[in-house]
Short mmCIF file of C-alpha atoms in Angstrom, two decimals:
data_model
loop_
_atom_site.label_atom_id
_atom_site.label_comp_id
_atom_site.label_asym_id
_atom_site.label_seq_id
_atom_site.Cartn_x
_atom_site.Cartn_y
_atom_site.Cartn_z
CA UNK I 1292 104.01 341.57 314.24
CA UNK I 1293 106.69 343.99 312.93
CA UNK I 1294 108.53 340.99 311.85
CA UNK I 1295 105.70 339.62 309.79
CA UNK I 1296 105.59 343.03 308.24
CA UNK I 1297 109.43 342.94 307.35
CA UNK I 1298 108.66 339.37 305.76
CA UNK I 1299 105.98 340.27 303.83
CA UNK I 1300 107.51 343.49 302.69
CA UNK I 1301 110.62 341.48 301.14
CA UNK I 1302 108.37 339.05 300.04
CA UNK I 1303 106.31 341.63 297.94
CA UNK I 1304 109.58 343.04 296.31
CA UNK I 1305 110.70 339.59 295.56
CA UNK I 1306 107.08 339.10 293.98
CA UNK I 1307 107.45 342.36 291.79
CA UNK I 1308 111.26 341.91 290.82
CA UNK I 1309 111.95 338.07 290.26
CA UNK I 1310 109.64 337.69 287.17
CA UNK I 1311 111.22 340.63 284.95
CA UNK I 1312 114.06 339.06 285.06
CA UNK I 1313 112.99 335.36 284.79
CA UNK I 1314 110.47 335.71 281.90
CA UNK I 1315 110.83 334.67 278.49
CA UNK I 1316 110.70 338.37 277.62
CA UNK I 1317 113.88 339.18 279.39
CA UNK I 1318 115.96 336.43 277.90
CA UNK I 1319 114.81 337.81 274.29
CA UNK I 1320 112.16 335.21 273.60
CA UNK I 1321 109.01 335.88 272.00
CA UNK I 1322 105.66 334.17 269.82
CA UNK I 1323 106.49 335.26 266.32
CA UNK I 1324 103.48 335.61 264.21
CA UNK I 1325 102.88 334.91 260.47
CA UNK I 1326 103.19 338.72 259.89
CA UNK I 1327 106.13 338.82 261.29
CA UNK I 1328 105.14 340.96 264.60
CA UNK I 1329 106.07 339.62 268.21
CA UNK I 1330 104.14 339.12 271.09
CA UNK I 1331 105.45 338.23 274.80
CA UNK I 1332 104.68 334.67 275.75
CA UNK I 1333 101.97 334.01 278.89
CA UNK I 1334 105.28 333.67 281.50
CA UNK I 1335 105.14 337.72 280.56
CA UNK I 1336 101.81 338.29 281.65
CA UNK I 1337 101.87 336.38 284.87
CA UNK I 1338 104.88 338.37 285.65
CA UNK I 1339 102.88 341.35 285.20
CA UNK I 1340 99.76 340.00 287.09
CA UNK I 1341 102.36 339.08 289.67
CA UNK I 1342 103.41 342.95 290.09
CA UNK I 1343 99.54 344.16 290.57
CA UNK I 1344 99.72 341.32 294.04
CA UNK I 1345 102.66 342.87 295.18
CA UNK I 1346 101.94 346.55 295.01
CA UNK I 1347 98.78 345.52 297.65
CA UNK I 1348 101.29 343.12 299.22
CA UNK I 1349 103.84 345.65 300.31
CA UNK I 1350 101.26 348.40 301.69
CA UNK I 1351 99.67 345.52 303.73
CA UNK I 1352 103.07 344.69 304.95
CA UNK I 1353 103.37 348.37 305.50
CA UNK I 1354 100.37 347.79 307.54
CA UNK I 1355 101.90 345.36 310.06
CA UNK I 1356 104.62 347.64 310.50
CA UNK I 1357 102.54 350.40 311.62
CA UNK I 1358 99.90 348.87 313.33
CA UNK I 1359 98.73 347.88 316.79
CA UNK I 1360 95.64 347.22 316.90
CA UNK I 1361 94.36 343.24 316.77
CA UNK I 1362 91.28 342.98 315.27
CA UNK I 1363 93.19 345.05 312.33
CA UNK I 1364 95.78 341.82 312.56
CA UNK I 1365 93.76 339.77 312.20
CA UNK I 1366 92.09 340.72 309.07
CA UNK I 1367 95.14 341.83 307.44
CA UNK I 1368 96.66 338.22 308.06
CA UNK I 1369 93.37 336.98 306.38
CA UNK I 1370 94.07 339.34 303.35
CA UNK I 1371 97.72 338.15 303.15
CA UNK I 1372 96.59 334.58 303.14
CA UNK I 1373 94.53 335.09 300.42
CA UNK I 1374 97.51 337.05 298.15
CA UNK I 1375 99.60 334.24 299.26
CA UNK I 1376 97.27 332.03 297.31
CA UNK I 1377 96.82 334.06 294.76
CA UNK I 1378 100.44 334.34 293.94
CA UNK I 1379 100.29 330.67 293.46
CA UNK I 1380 97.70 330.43 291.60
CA UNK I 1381 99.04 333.07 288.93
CA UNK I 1382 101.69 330.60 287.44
CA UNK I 1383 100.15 327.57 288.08
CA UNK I 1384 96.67 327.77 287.20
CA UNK I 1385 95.17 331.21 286.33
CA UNK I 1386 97.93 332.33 283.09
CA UNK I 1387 100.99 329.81 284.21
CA UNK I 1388 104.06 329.89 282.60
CA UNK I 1389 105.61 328.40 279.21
CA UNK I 1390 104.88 324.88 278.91
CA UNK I 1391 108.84 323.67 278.13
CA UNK I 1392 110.51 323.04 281.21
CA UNK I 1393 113.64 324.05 279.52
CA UNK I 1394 112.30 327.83 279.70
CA UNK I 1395 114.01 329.76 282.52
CA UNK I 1396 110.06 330.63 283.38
CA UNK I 1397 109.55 327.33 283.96
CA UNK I 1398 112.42 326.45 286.04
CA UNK I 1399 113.23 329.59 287.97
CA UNK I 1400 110.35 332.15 287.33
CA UNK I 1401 107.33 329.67 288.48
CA UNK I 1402 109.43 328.38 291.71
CA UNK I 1403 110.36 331.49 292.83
CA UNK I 1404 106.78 332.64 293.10
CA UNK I 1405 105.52 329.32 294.42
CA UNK I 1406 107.73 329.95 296.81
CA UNK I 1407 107.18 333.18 298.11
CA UNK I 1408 103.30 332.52 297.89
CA UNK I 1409 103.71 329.28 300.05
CA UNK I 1410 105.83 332.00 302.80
CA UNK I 1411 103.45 334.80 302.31
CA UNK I 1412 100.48 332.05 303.53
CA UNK I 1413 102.42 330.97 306.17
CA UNK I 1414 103.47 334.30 307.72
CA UNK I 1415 100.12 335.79 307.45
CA UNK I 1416 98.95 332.35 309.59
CA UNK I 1417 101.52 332.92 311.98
CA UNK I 1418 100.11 336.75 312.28
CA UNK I 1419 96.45 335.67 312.65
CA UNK I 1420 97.40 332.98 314.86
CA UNK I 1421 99.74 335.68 317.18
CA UNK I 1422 96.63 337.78 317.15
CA UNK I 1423 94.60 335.38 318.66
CA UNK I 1424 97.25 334.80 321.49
CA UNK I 1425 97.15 336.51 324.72
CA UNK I 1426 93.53 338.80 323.80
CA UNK I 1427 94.84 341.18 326.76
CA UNK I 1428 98.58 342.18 325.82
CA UNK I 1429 99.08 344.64 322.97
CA UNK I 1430 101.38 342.96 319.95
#
């Protein structure tokens, strides 16, 4: 289970770090409007949607690391699975990303956190799976 906690833990910092510097933001892009203002494009605010699922992210892997208990596992790993999913869901389907694939958001920024979403899910399955194994040895 300390592994899972290690994983998750990277995972979370890759979560928070990858999109601001794969945004159209970073790169100097912006929406210019008729007044002549800027505003970031929507690959900006899943980035920053992205950072407030990794803050809970890392304490739960924080959580792994510290814990022993498997009951506790075992809804943690159901908490993780659900981040997981919603760090897909942030770039594909609840804000998403810039719709020209050209845009490094679109070609870097959205795999990245597809990605680590898909790896999150699976090591928080592993983890609820582990805690169902062997109900009598501590993890």
């Amino acid at each position: 289970m300390k592994i899972i906690g290690a994983v998750l833990i990277v995972l979370s910092l890759v979560v928070a770090i990858a999109p601001m510097f794969t945004d159209c933001q970073s790169q100097g892009k912006a929406i210019v409007l008729e007044n002549g203002k800027t505003v970031p494009m929507k690959c900006h605010w899943s980035g920053v949607a992205e950072l407030m699922v990794a803050v809970p992210l890392f304490v739960l892997g924080i959580m792994f690391l510290v814990n022993n208990n498997r009951m506790v596992f075992r809804n943690l790993s159901i908490l993780g699975m659900i981040l997981g999913i919603i760090i897909i869901l942030i770039p594909t389907n609840l804000i998403g990303v810039c719709a020209n694939p050209e845009m490094i958001c679109s070609s870097v920024m959205r795999p990245i956190l597809i990605l680590c979403g898909i790896l999150v899910v699976v090591a928080s399955s592993v983890g609820l799976w582990l805690s169902f194994k062997k109900q009598d040895q501590p993890v």
